[in-house]
mmCIF file of C-alpha atoms and ligand atoms in Angstrom:
data_model
loop_
_atom_site.group_PDB
_atom_site.id
_atom_site.type_symbol
_atom_site.label_atom_id
_atom_site.label_comp_id
_atom_site.label_asym_id
_atom_site.label_seq_id
_atom_site.Cartn_x
_atom_site.Cartn_y
_atom_site.Cartn_z
ATOM 1 C CA MET A 1 14.947 47.185 -156.542
ATOM 2 C CA ARG A 2 13.706 44.564 -154.035
ATOM 3 C CA HIS A 3 11.778 45.556 -150.908
ATOM 4 C CA SER A 4 10.491 43.536 -148.021
ATOM 5 C CA ALA A 5 7.027 42.198 -148.824
ATOM 6 C CA ALA A 6 6.060 42.693 -145.158
ATOM 7 C CA VAL A 7 6.425 46.481 -145.272
ATOM 8 C CA TRP A 8 5.416 47.013 -148.878
ATOM 9 C CA ASP A 9 2.551 49.460 -149.258
ATOM 10 C CA TYR A 10 0.640 47.998 -152.196
ATOM 11 C CA ARG A 11 -1.730 50.940 -152.503
ATOM 12 C CA ALA A 12 1.085 53.505 -152.503
ATOM 13 C CA ALA A 13 2.889 51.480 -155.170
ATOM 14 C CA ILE A 14 0.130 52.156 -157.718
ATOM 15 C CA GLU A 15 1.117 54.890 -160.114
ATOM 16 C CA HIS A 16 -1.401 56.807 -162.220
ATOM 17 C CA THR A 17 0.276 58.144 -165.305
ATOM 18 C CA LYS A 18 -0.313 58.821 -168.982
ATOM 19 C CA ASP A 19 1.039 57.314 -172.161
ATOM 20 C CA TRP A 20 2.615 59.511 -174.831
ATOM 21 C CA SER A 21 -0.798 60.137 -176.442
ATOM 22 C CA GLY A 22 -2.206 61.450 -173.153
ATOM 23 C CA MET A 23 -4.277 58.342 -172.382
ATOM 24 C CA ASP A 24 -4.446 57.447 -168.694
ATOM 25 C CA GLN A 25 -2.650 54.336 -167.578
ATOM 26 C CA VAL A 26 -1.936 52.649 -164.276
ATOM 27 C CA VAL A 27 1.297 50.978 -163.230
ATOM 28 C CA LEU A 28 1.286 48.241 -160.601
ATOM 29 C CA ARG A 29 4.492 47.200 -158.869
ATOM 30 C CA ASN A 30 5.392 44.475 -156.392
ATOM 31 C CA PRO A 31 8.165 44.499 -153.796
ATOM 32 C CA GLN A 32 10.435 42.313 -155.972
ATOM 33 C CA GLY A 33 10.385 44.753 -158.841
ATOM 34 C CA ALA A 34 7.825 43.088 -161.101
ATOM 35 C CA SER A 35 5.335 45.421 -162.773
ATOM 36 C CA ALA A 36 2.160 45.546 -164.870
ATOM 37 C CA ARG A 37 0.797 48.430 -166.917
ATOM 38 C CA VAL A 38 -2.845 48.806 -167.830
ATOM 39 C CA SER A 39 -4.355 51.413 -170.087
ATOM 40 C CA LEU A 40 -7.770 52.932 -169.592
ATOM 41 C CA HIS A 41 -8.095 52.603 -173.323
ATOM 42 C CA GLY A 42 -9.740 49.186 -173.615
ATOM 43 C CA GLY A 43 -8.812 48.182 -170.058
ATOM 44 C CA GLN A 44 -5.878 46.628 -171.865
ATOM 45 C CA VAL A 45 -2.905 45.325 -169.952
ATOM 46 C CA PHE A 46 -0.039 46.059 -172.315
ATOM 47 C CA SER A 47 2.984 45.310 -170.176
ATOM 48 C CA TRP A 48 3.791 42.653 -167.606
ATOM 49 C CA ARG A 49 7.400 42.435 -166.447
ATOM 50 C CA ASN A 50 9.029 39.943 -164.127
ATOM 51 C CA GLU A 51 11.406 40.928 -161.345
ATOM 52 C CA GLN A 52 14.318 40.914 -163.776
ATOM 53 C CA GLY A 53 12.505 43.551 -165.795
ATOM 54 C CA GLU A 54 11.886 41.158 -168.725
ATOM 55 C CA GLU A 55 8.711 41.854 -170.705
ATOM 56 C CA LEU A 56 6.405 38.836 -170.754
ATOM 57 C CA LEU A 57 3.703 40.148 -173.086
ATOM 58 C CA PHE A 58 4.219 40.810 -176.759
ATOM 59 C CA THR A 59 3.505 44.227 -178.218
ATOM 60 C CA SER A 60 4.042 44.871 -181.900
ATOM 61 C CA SER A 61 6.694 47.384 -182.850
ATOM 62 C CA LYS A 62 4.215 48.486 -185.526
ATOM 63 C CA GLY A 63 1.406 48.933 -182.979
ATOM 64 C CA ILE A 64 -0.768 51.970 -183.574
ATOM 65 C CA PHE A 65 -1.458 53.898 -180.351
ATOM 66 C CA LYS A 66 -4.331 55.894 -181.697
ATOM 67 C CA PRO A 67 -7.732 55.534 -180.023
ATOM 68 C CA PRO A 68 -10.154 54.050 -180.852
ATOM 69 C CA LYS A 69 -7.644 51.644 -182.413
ATOM 70 C CA GLN A 70 -6.009 49.597 -179.690
ATOM 71 C CA VAL A 71 -2.362 48.655 -179.825
ATOM 72 C CA ARG A 72 -1.687 45.144 -181.093
ATOM 73 C CA GLY A 73 -0.377 43.187 -178.177
ATOM 74 C CA GLY A 74 -0.796 42.911 -174.423
ATOM 75 C CA ILE A 75 -4.180 41.612 -173.294
ATOM 76 C CA PRO A 76 -7.123 43.197 -175.140
ATOM 77 C CA ILE A 77 -10.538 42.262 -173.755
ATOM 78 C CA CYS A 78 -12.942 40.863 -176.317
ATOM 79 C CA PHE A 79 -16.497 41.579 -175.200
ATOM 80 C CA PRO A 80 -19.411 41.085 -175.889
ATOM 81 C CA GLN A 81 -18.366 39.238 -179.068
ATOM 82 C CA PHE A 82 -15.418 37.086 -180.019
ATOM 83 C CA GLY A 83 -14.176 37.229 -183.607
ATOM 84 C CA ASN A 84 -16.665 38.173 -186.285
ATOM 85 C CA CYS A 85 -19.431 35.689 -185.436
ATOM 86 C CA GLY A 86 -22.042 38.319 -184.584
ATOM 87 C CA SER A 87 -23.311 41.684 -185.712
ATOM 88 C CA LEU A 88 -20.717 43.741 -183.827
ATOM 89 C CA GLU A 89 -17.246 44.847 -184.821
ATOM 90 C CA GLN A 90 -14.556 42.149 -184.687
ATOM 91 C CA HIS A 91 -13.973 41.070 -181.029
ATOM 92 C CA GLY A 92 -16.648 43.449 -179.728
ATOM 93 C CA PHE A 93 -16.399 47.053 -178.623
ATOM 94 C CA ALA A 94 -14.921 46.829 -175.092
ATOM 95 C CA ARG A 95 -11.314 46.912 -176.337
ATOM 96 C CA SER A 96 -11.796 50.185 -178.167
ATOM 97 C CA LYS A 97 -13.576 52.117 -175.406
ATOM 98 C CA VAL A 98 -12.195 54.332 -172.697
ATOM 99 C CA TRP A 99 -12.768 52.751 -169.297
ATOM 100 C CA THR A 100 -12.840 54.549 -165.950
ATOM 101 C CA VAL A 101 -11.103 53.771 -162.649
ATOM 102 C CA ASP A 102 -13.614 52.144 -160.338
ATOM 103 C CA ASP A 103 -12.920 53.602 -156.883
ATOM 104 C CA ASN A 104 -15.654 51.722 -155.114
ATOM 105 C CA PRO A 105 -16.087 48.277 -156.661
ATOM 106 C CA PRO A 106 -18.346 45.666 -155.069
ATOM 107 C CA PRO A 107 -16.187 43.401 -152.925
ATOM 108 C CA LEU A 108 -14.421 40.419 -154.429
ATOM 109 C CA HIS A 109 -13.139 37.351 -152.613
ATOM 110 C CA PRO A 110 -10.657 38.652 -149.963
ATOM 111 C CA ASN A 111 -7.800 36.646 -151.538
ATOM 112 C CA ASP A 112 -8.217 38.730 -154.600
ATOM 113 C CA SER A 113 -6.615 41.768 -152.993
ATOM 114 C CA HIS A 114 -4.563 40.471 -150.098
ATOM 115 C CA GLY A 115 -0.808 40.991 -150.646
ATOM 116 C CA LYS A 116 -1.350 42.314 -154.170
ATOM 117 C CA SER A 117 -1.115 45.548 -156.007
ATOM 118 C CA PHE A 118 -4.369 46.030 -157.905
ATOM 119 C CA ILE A 119 -6.591 48.431 -159.769
ATOM 120 C CA ASP A 120 -10.318 48.190 -160.603
ATOM 121 C CA LEU A 121 -11.647 49.460 -163.907
ATOM 122 C CA LEU A 122 -15.192 49.887 -165.121
ATOM 123 C CA LEU A 123 -16.909 49.999 -168.485
ATOM 124 C CA LYS A 124 -20.522 51.006 -168.980
ATOM 125 C CA PRO A 125 -22.164 51.313 -172.377
ATOM 126 C CA SER A 126 -22.418 54.731 -173.995
ATOM 127 C CA GLU A 127 -25.473 55.888 -175.937
ATOM 128 C CA GLU A 128 -23.553 54.903 -179.044
ATOM 129 C CA ASP A 129 -22.868 51.380 -177.715
ATOM 130 C CA LEU A 130 -26.507 50.923 -176.828
ATOM 131 C CA LYS A 131 -27.477 51.569 -180.439
ATOM 132 C CA CYS A 132 -25.499 48.548 -181.670
ATOM 133 C CA TRP A 133 -25.893 46.350 -178.559
ATOM 134 C CA PRO A 134 -29.052 47.421 -176.709
ATOM 135 C CA TYR A 135 -28.286 46.069 -173.237
ATOM 136 C CA SER A 136 -27.277 47.941 -170.106
ATOM 137 C CA PHE A 137 -24.357 46.269 -168.382
ATOM 138 C CA GLU A 138 -21.447 46.947 -166.070
ATOM 139 C CA LEU A 139 -18.150 45.326 -166.936
ATOM 140 C CA ARG A 140 -15.657 45.430 -164.081
ATOM 141 C CA LEU A 141 -12.033 44.423 -164.439
ATOM 142 C CA ARG A 142 -9.616 43.947 -161.585
ATOM 143 C CA VAL A 143 -5.964 43.705 -162.627
ATOM 144 C CA SER A 144 -3.686 42.572 -159.849
ATOM 145 C CA LEU A 145 -0.005 41.827 -159.473
ATOM 146 C CA ALA A 146 0.965 39.408 -156.700
ATOM 147 C CA ALA A 147 4.109 39.325 -154.602
ATOM 148 C CA ASN A 148 5.320 36.334 -156.650
ATOM 149 C CA GLY A 149 4.827 38.254 -159.913
ATOM 150 C CA ASP A 150 1.635 36.490 -161.013
ATOM 151 C CA LEU A 151 -0.722 38.680 -163.006
ATOM 152 C CA ALA A 152 -4.436 38.145 -162.343
ATOM 153 C CA LEU A 153 -7.436 39.493 -164.235
ATOM 154 C CA THR A 154 -10.910 39.192 -162.796
ATOM 155 C CA SER A 155 -13.829 40.382 -164.915
ATOM 156 C CA ARG A 156 -17.394 40.693 -163.749
ATOM 157 C CA VAL A 157 -20.275 41.385 -166.080
ATOM 158 C CA ARG A 158 -23.553 42.449 -164.472
ATOM 159 C CA ASN A 159 -26.853 42.663 -166.272
ATOM 160 C CA ILE A 160 -28.469 45.936 -165.194
ATOM 161 C CA ASP A 161 -30.998 45.790 -168.012
ATOM 162 C CA GLY A 162 -34.621 44.685 -167.829
ATOM 163 C CA LYS A 163 -34.073 41.822 -170.273
ATOM 164 C CA PRO A 164 -31.600 38.943 -170.553
ATOM 165 C CA PHE A 165 -28.520 39.145 -172.801
ATOM 166 C CA SER A 166 -25.802 36.768 -173.986
ATOM 167 C CA PHE A 167 -22.136 37.458 -174.647
ATOM 168 C CA SER A 168 -18.758 35.932 -175.388
ATOM 169 C CA PHE A 169 -15.622 36.988 -173.575
ATOM 170 C CA THR A 170 -11.901 36.531 -174.189
ATOM 171 C CA TYR A 171 -8.668 37.665 -172.546
ATOM 172 C CA HIS A 172 -6.782 37.932 -175.848
ATOM 173 C CA THR A 173 -3.331 37.281 -174.352
ATOM 174 C CA TYR A 174 -0.304 37.971 -176.551
ATOM 175 C CA LEU A 175 2.542 36.059 -174.909
ATOM 176 C CA SER A 176 6.107 37.023 -175.780
ATOM 177 C CA VAL A 177 8.136 33.998 -176.908
ATOM 178 C CA SER A 178 11.732 33.456 -178.019
ATOM 179 C CA ASP A 179 10.796 31.791 -181.273
ATOM 180 C CA ILE A 180 7.462 30.200 -182.150
ATOM 181 C CA SER A 181 9.238 27.020 -183.313
ATOM 182 C CA GLU A 182 10.517 26.580 -179.747
ATOM 183 C CA VAL A 183 7.086 26.696 -178.191
ATOM 184 C CA ARG A 184 4.838 23.867 -177.019
ATOM 185 C CA VAL A 185 1.361 24.170 -175.535
ATOM 186 C CA GLU A 186 0.325 21.504 -173.076
ATOM 187 C CA GLY A 187 -3.177 20.912 -171.770
ATOM 188 C CA LEU A 188 -5.080 20.965 -175.074
ATOM 189 C CA GLU A 189 -4.246 17.466 -176.301
ATOM 190 C CA THR A 190 -7.202 15.246 -177.309
ATOM 191 C CA LEU A 191 -9.634 18.156 -177.003
ATOM 192 C CA ASP A 192 -12.148 19.243 -179.628
ATOM 193 C CA TYR A 193 -11.621 22.611 -181.253
ATOM 194 C CA LEU A 194 -13.383 24.914 -183.666
ATOM 195 C CA ASP A 195 -11.083 25.913 -186.528
ATOM 196 C CA ASN A 196 -11.596 29.525 -187.537
ATOM 197 C CA LEU A 197 -9.640 28.816 -190.743
ATOM 198 C CA ARG A 198 -12.212 26.212 -191.743
ATOM 199 C CA GLN A 199 -15.542 27.921 -191.153
ATOM 200 C CA ARG A 200 -15.434 27.045 -187.442
ATOM 201 C CA GLN A 201 -15.770 23.327 -188.147
ATOM 202 C CA ARG A 202 -15.146 21.057 -185.202
ATOM 203 C CA PHE A 203 -12.040 18.840 -185.083
ATOM 204 C CA THR A 204 -10.239 16.841 -182.434
ATOM 205 C CA GLU A 205 -6.635 17.626 -181.484
ATOM 206 C CA GLN A 206 -4.537 14.574 -182.297
ATOM 207 C CA GLY A 207 -1.037 15.493 -181.200
ATOM 208 C CA ASP A 208 0.240 15.020 -177.668
ATOM 209 C CA ALA A 209 0.951 18.772 -177.449
ATOM 210 C CA LEU A 210 0.485 21.696 -179.786
ATOM 211 C CA THR A 211 3.721 22.762 -181.533
ATOM 212 C CA PHE A 212 4.496 25.240 -184.284
ATOM 213 C CA GLU A 213 6.971 24.597 -187.061
ATOM 214 C CA SER A 214 9.279 26.982 -188.862
ATOM 215 C CA GLU A 215 8.629 27.474 -192.516
ATOM 216 C CA GLY A 216 11.427 26.300 -194.822
ATOM 217 C CA GLU A 217 13.957 25.505 -192.142
ATOM 218 C CA ASP A 218 17.412 24.362 -193.122
ATOM 219 C CA GLY A 219 17.828 20.633 -193.369
ATOM 220 C CA GLY A 220 15.193 20.003 -196.021
ATOM 221 C CA THR A 221 11.763 19.085 -194.854
ATOM 222 C CA GLY A 222 9.311 17.051 -196.868
ATOM 223 C CA VAL A 223 7.506 20.234 -197.584
ATOM 224 C CA GLU A 224 10.463 21.788 -199.312
ATOM 225 C CA ASP A 225 10.984 18.526 -201.227
ATOM 226 C CA ALA A 226 7.382 18.661 -202.329
ATOM 227 C CA GLU A 227 7.784 22.236 -203.507
ATOM 228 C CA GLU A 228 10.773 21.374 -205.630
ATOM 229 C CA GLY A 229 9.469 18.012 -206.773
ATOM 230 C CA THR A 230 5.942 18.856 -207.860
ATOM 231 C CA GLY A 231 5.752 22.612 -208.239
ATOM 232 C CA LYS A 232 2.379 22.446 -206.507
ATOM 233 C CA PHE A 233 3.512 23.429 -203.085
ATOM 234 C CA ALA A 234 3.429 27.197 -203.447
ATOM 235 C CA GLU A 235 -0.118 27.152 -204.796
ATOM 236 C CA GLY A 236 -1.234 24.738 -202.090
ATOM 237 C CA ARG A 237 0.440 26.736 -199.385
ATOM 238 C CA SER A 238 -1.450 29.883 -200.205
ATOM 239 C CA GLU A 239 -4.622 27.806 -200.081
ATOM 240 C CA MET A 240 -3.616 26.639 -196.631
ATOM 241 C CA GLU A 241 -2.996 30.156 -195.465
ATOM 242 C CA ARG A 242 -6.434 31.124 -196.576
ATOM 243 C CA GLY A 243 -7.738 28.218 -194.560
ATOM 244 C CA MET A 244 -8.884 26.130 -197.550
ATOM 245 C CA THR A 245 -7.357 22.936 -196.219
ATOM 246 C CA GLY A 246 -10.370 20.828 -197.127
ATOM 247 C CA VAL A 247 -9.176 20.540 -200.733
ATOM 248 C CA VAL A 248 -6.133 18.610 -199.682
ATOM 249 C CA ALA A 249 -8.007 16.556 -197.104
ATOM 250 C CA VAL A 250 -10.287 15.231 -199.856
ATOM 251 C CA ASP A 251 -7.249 14.247 -201.883
ATOM 252 C CA SER A 252 -5.847 12.279 -198.996
ATOM 253 C CA VAL A 253 -8.967 10.293 -198.270
ATOM 254 C CA ASP A 254 -9.652 9.133 -201.804
ATOM 255 C CA GLY A 255 -6.207 7.594 -201.968
ATOM 256 C CA CYS A 256 -4.665 9.565 -204.842
ATOM 257 C CA ASN A 257 -2.259 11.469 -202.704
ATOM 258 C CA ASN A 258 1.451 10.725 -202.368
ATOM 259 C CA GLY A 259 3.815 11.032 -199.457
ATOM 260 C CA PHE A 260 4.636 14.597 -200.298
ATOM 261 C CA ILE A 261 1.025 15.681 -200.078
ATOM 262 C CA ASP A 262 0.535 13.878 -196.780
ATOM 263 C CA LEU A 263 3.327 15.824 -195.202
ATOM 264 C CA PHE A 264 2.159 18.987 -196.890
ATOM 265 C CA LEU A 265 -1.244 18.601 -195.303
ATOM 266 C CA TYR A 266 0.267 18.099 -191.897
ATOM 267 C CA CYS A 267 2.501 21.149 -192.143
ATOM 268 C CA GLY A 268 -0.330 23.241 -193.472
ATOM 269 C CA PHE A 269 -2.284 22.591 -190.335
ATOM 270 C CA ILE A 270 0.474 23.879 -188.129
ATOM 271 C CA TRP A 271 1.468 27.044 -189.966
ATOM 272 C CA GLN A 272 -1.317 29.421 -189.253
ATOM 273 C CA VAL A 273 -3.273 28.594 -186.151
ATOM 274 C CA ASP A 274 -6.637 30.147 -185.332
ATOM 275 C CA ARG A 275 -8.613 27.808 -183.106
ATOM 276 C CA VAL A 276 -10.906 27.698 -180.161
ATOM 277 C CA TYR A 277 -10.326 24.637 -177.970
ATOM 278 C CA LEU A 278 -13.431 23.585 -176.110
ATOM 279 C CA SER A 279 -14.065 22.589 -172.486
ATOM 280 C CA CYS A 280 -10.396 22.858 -171.556
ATOM 281 C CA PRO A 281 -8.750 22.036 -168.229
ATOM 282 C CA ASN A 282 -8.343 24.994 -165.901
ATOM 283 C CA ALA A 283 -4.547 25.020 -166.272
ATOM 284 C CA ILE A 284 -2.673 25.260 -169.570
ATOM 285 C CA ALA A 285 1.135 25.445 -169.924
ATOM 286 C CA ILE A 286 3.040 27.206 -172.687
ATOM 287 C CA LEU A 287 6.638 26.013 -172.706
ATOM 288 C CA ASP A 288 9.205 28.262 -174.383
ATOM 289 C CA HIS A 289 12.277 26.054 -174.746
ATOM 290 C CA GLY A 290 14.316 28.944 -176.160
ATOM 291 C CA ARG A 291 13.950 31.054 -173.030
ATOM 292 C CA LYS A 292 13.567 28.037 -170.707
ATOM 293 C CA ARG A 293 10.426 29.767 -169.476
ATOM 294 C CA THR A 294 6.976 28.363 -168.959
ATOM 295 C CA TYR A 295 3.807 30.369 -168.826
ATOM 296 C CA VAL A 296 1.021 28.758 -166.838
ATOM 297 C CA ILE A 297 -2.492 29.984 -167.424
ATOM 298 C CA ARG A 298 -5.023 29.163 -164.727
ATOM 299 C CA LYS A 299 -8.617 30.104 -165.298
ATOM 300 C CA ASP A 300 -12.051 29.917 -163.836
ATOM 301 C CA GLY A 301 -15.371 30.670 -165.561
ATOM 302 C CA LEU A 302 -13.572 30.496 -168.896
ATOM 303 C CA PRO A 303 -14.099 27.014 -170.360
ATOM 304 C CA ASP A 304 -12.502 27.589 -173.768
ATOM 305 C CA VAL A 305 -8.992 28.466 -174.922
ATOM 306 C CA ALA A 306 -8.379 30.368 -178.158
ATOM 307 C CA VAL A 307 -4.966 29.900 -179.799
ATOM 308 C CA TRP A 308 -3.794 32.205 -182.550
ATOM 309 C CA ASN A 309 -0.621 32.810 -184.510
ATOM 310 C CA PRO A 310 -1.039 34.642 -187.823
ATOM 311 C CA TRP A 311 2.067 33.134 -189.395
ATOM 312 C CA GLU A 312 3.836 34.702 -192.350
ATOM 313 C CA LYS A 313 1.197 35.658 -194.889
ATOM 314 C CA LYS A 314 -1.319 37.136 -192.518
ATOM 315 C CA SER A 315 1.447 39.005 -190.692
ATOM 316 C CA LYS A 316 2.310 40.750 -193.901
ATOM 317 C CA ALA A 317 -1.298 41.689 -194.444
ATOM 318 C CA MET A 318 -1.700 43.367 -191.023
ATOM 319 C CA VAL A 319 -0.648 47.025 -191.053
ATOM 320 C CA ASP A 320 -0.006 47.102 -187.307
ATOM 321 C CA PHE A 321 2.183 43.982 -187.187
ATOM 322 C CA GLY A 322 5.738 43.397 -188.374
ATOM 323 C CA ASP A 323 6.347 40.841 -191.158
ATOM 324 C CA GLU A 324 8.490 38.623 -188.901
ATOM 325 C CA GLU A 325 6.784 39.297 -185.585
ATOM 326 C CA TYR A 326 4.692 36.135 -185.714
ATOM 327 C CA LYS A 327 7.841 34.342 -184.610
ATOM 328 C CA LYS A 328 7.885 36.296 -181.309
ATOM 329 C CA MET A 329 4.327 35.849 -180.126
ATOM 330 C CA LEU A 330 1.562 33.394 -179.427
ATOM 331 C CA CYS A 331 -1.951 34.255 -178.334
ATOM 332 C CA VAL A 332 -3.406 31.828 -175.815
ATOM 333 C CA ASP A 333 -6.667 33.190 -174.461
ATOM 334 C CA GLY A 334 -8.888 32.086 -171.610
ATOM 335 C CA ALA A 335 -12.305 32.417 -173.236
ATOM 336 C CA VAL A 336 -16.024 31.798 -173.296
ATOM 337 C CA VAL A 337 -16.862 31.282 -176.940
ATOM 338 C CA GLU A 338 -18.699 28.084 -177.833
ATOM 339 C CA LYS A 339 -21.517 28.529 -175.349
ATOM 340 C CA PRO A 340 -22.028 32.220 -174.718
ATOM 341 C CA VAL A 341 -22.944 33.334 -171.199
ATOM 342 C CA THR A 342 -26.566 34.359 -170.694
ATOM 343 C CA LEU A 343 -27.408 36.677 -167.820
ATOM 344 C CA LYS A 344 -30.913 37.459 -166.648
ATOM 345 C CA PRO A 345 -31.612 40.934 -165.200
ATOM 346 C CA GLY A 346 -29.607 41.401 -162.028
ATOM 347 C CA GLU A 347 -27.317 38.410 -162.622
ATOM 348 C CA GLU A 348 -23.529 38.556 -162.689
ATOM 349 C CA TRP A 349 -20.820 36.467 -164.347
ATOM 350 C CA THR A 350 -17.160 36.248 -163.271
ATOM 351 C CA GLY A 351 -14.217 35.196 -165.416
ATOM 352 C CA HIS A 352 -10.867 34.824 -163.640
ATOM 353 C CA LEU A 353 -7.434 34.365 -165.226
ATOM 354 C CA VAL A 354 -4.018 34.057 -163.548
ATOM 355 C CA LEU A 355 -0.800 34.185 -165.574
ATOM 356 C CA SER A 356 2.435 32.874 -164.110
ATOM 357 C CA ALA A 357 5.837 32.850 -165.750
ATOM 358 C CA VAL A 358 8.241 30.360 -164.197
ATOM 359 C CA PRO A 359 11.595 28.871 -165.178
ATOM 360 C CA SER A 360 10.870 25.672 -167.110
ATOM 361 C CA SER A 361 13.025 23.672 -164.741
ATOM 362 C CA PHE A 362 10.494 24.327 -161.949
ATOM 363 C CA CYS A 363 7.490 23.913 -164.064
ATOM 364 C CA SER A 364 6.543 20.228 -164.299
ATOM 365 C CA GLU A 365 5.896 19.903 -160.632
ATOM 366 C CA TYR A 366 4.140 23.282 -160.464
ATOM 367 C CA PHE A 367 1.958 22.522 -163.438
ATOM 368 C CA ASP A 368 1.040 19.032 -162.192
ATOM 369 C CA LEU A 369 -0.068 20.495 -158.887
ATOM 370 C CA GLU A 370 -2.050 23.176 -160.629
ATOM 371 C CA ARG A 371 -3.745 20.603 -162.849
ATOM 372 C CA ARG A 372 -4.713 18.556 -159.856
ATOM 373 C CA GLY A 373 -6.099 21.697 -158.283
ATOM 374 C CA LEU A 374 -3.666 21.670 -155.335
HETATM 375 O O1 LIG B 401 -6.921 41.816 -185.746
HETATM 376 P P1 LIG B 401 -7.775 41.529 -184.530
HETATM 377 O O2 LIG B 401 -9.167 42.011 -184.705
HETATM 378 O O3 LIG B 401 -7.146 42.033 -183.278
HETATM 379 O O4 LIG B 401 -7.826 39.960 -184.455
HETATM 380 C C1 LIG B 401 -6.689 39.197 -184.393
HETATM 381 C C2 LIG B 401 -7.023 37.716 -184.400
HETATM 382 O O5 LIG B 401 -7.628 37.404 -183.174
HETATM 383 C C3 LIG B 401 -7.871 36.026 -183.044
HETATM 384 O O6 LIG B 401 -8.389 35.796 -181.758
HETATM 385 C C4 LIG B 401 -8.856 35.589 -184.059
HETATM 386 O O7 LIG B 401 -9.174 34.227 -183.890
HETATM 387 C C5 LIG B 401 -8.254 35.849 -185.422
HETATM 388 O O8 LIG B 401 -9.126 35.410 -186.435
HETATM 389 C C6 LIG B 401 -7.916 37.295 -185.568
HETATM 390 O O9 LIG B 401 -7.271 37.531 -186.788
#
């Protein structure tokens, strides 16, 4: 139901509730009927709905709601490590810890709360955490829902230890899409990226936008032709899905490849995507042609953007993810990965992300303005 924004009591509209497992969660609502849900388990936003009640974040139907395991979907927070490039568990421990509500957070910029429904959460290390990462810190997260339905996340990490520490940080954002083959990501073209499928080697994005193809679509692609014509496709494809694309790249540079293999290489690159784009612009657009919806991600303090879709084979290997669900999601994360943040004692870092979902017809102008910082 819609209410007048002028008389809307944002504080009263915050509901403290529990999920079915008894875990505390907080629901934010705006006067137009949009909502966001955040769990104290992991500080994870796991629902963001627009004023029509449509869910904008993906959550797997196979998700396991069983702490410390976090549900697959929503926006898990990866801290203090991204991926497995460190001594900690994959993506760090913050997403599997129980956070508290922070009733008295240090002030943020006034615009961060004005006309918004918001909640502040706090994570401090337990004795157990200090054994594997021996630094005292405070990680604060403000989740806010604006009158226009925008979802904002502001994280602040403060070093309250006597020695410096470094960390990576990612808002691992699972966007809900109509069909991955209908999606296009703009804002990453010509940028360098680290490819997690190829030992984090550095490449440069060549396309004018990032797109994702369907496997074996009707109409006969070169890939299918190659499979029938040479019998090598299936073997090569599994190599691709394991990220061993270098084998084919060598073939193409020494000149013994044929047209089939060329196309095969190209399609291999776009099946499974697991990349970290570096030094990205502060606005990225994800266009979903199927739903005629565009997500705009604006960020500050988060120079990198991680993009992940597990595609078919990895989907089947994940116990908490449906075999076909890769078609319905795309992770596009505001991140600090390549150059971790270092904080001296007493210093603080802030990483700010705003997600908007707008009809694609309104988007070009909106996105252009955002890109120009207007
Ligand atoms: O299964 P997890 O730990 O939630 O990670 C999911 C994916 O997260 C992505 O960010 C990583 O780049 C992938 O390599 C990883 O598979």
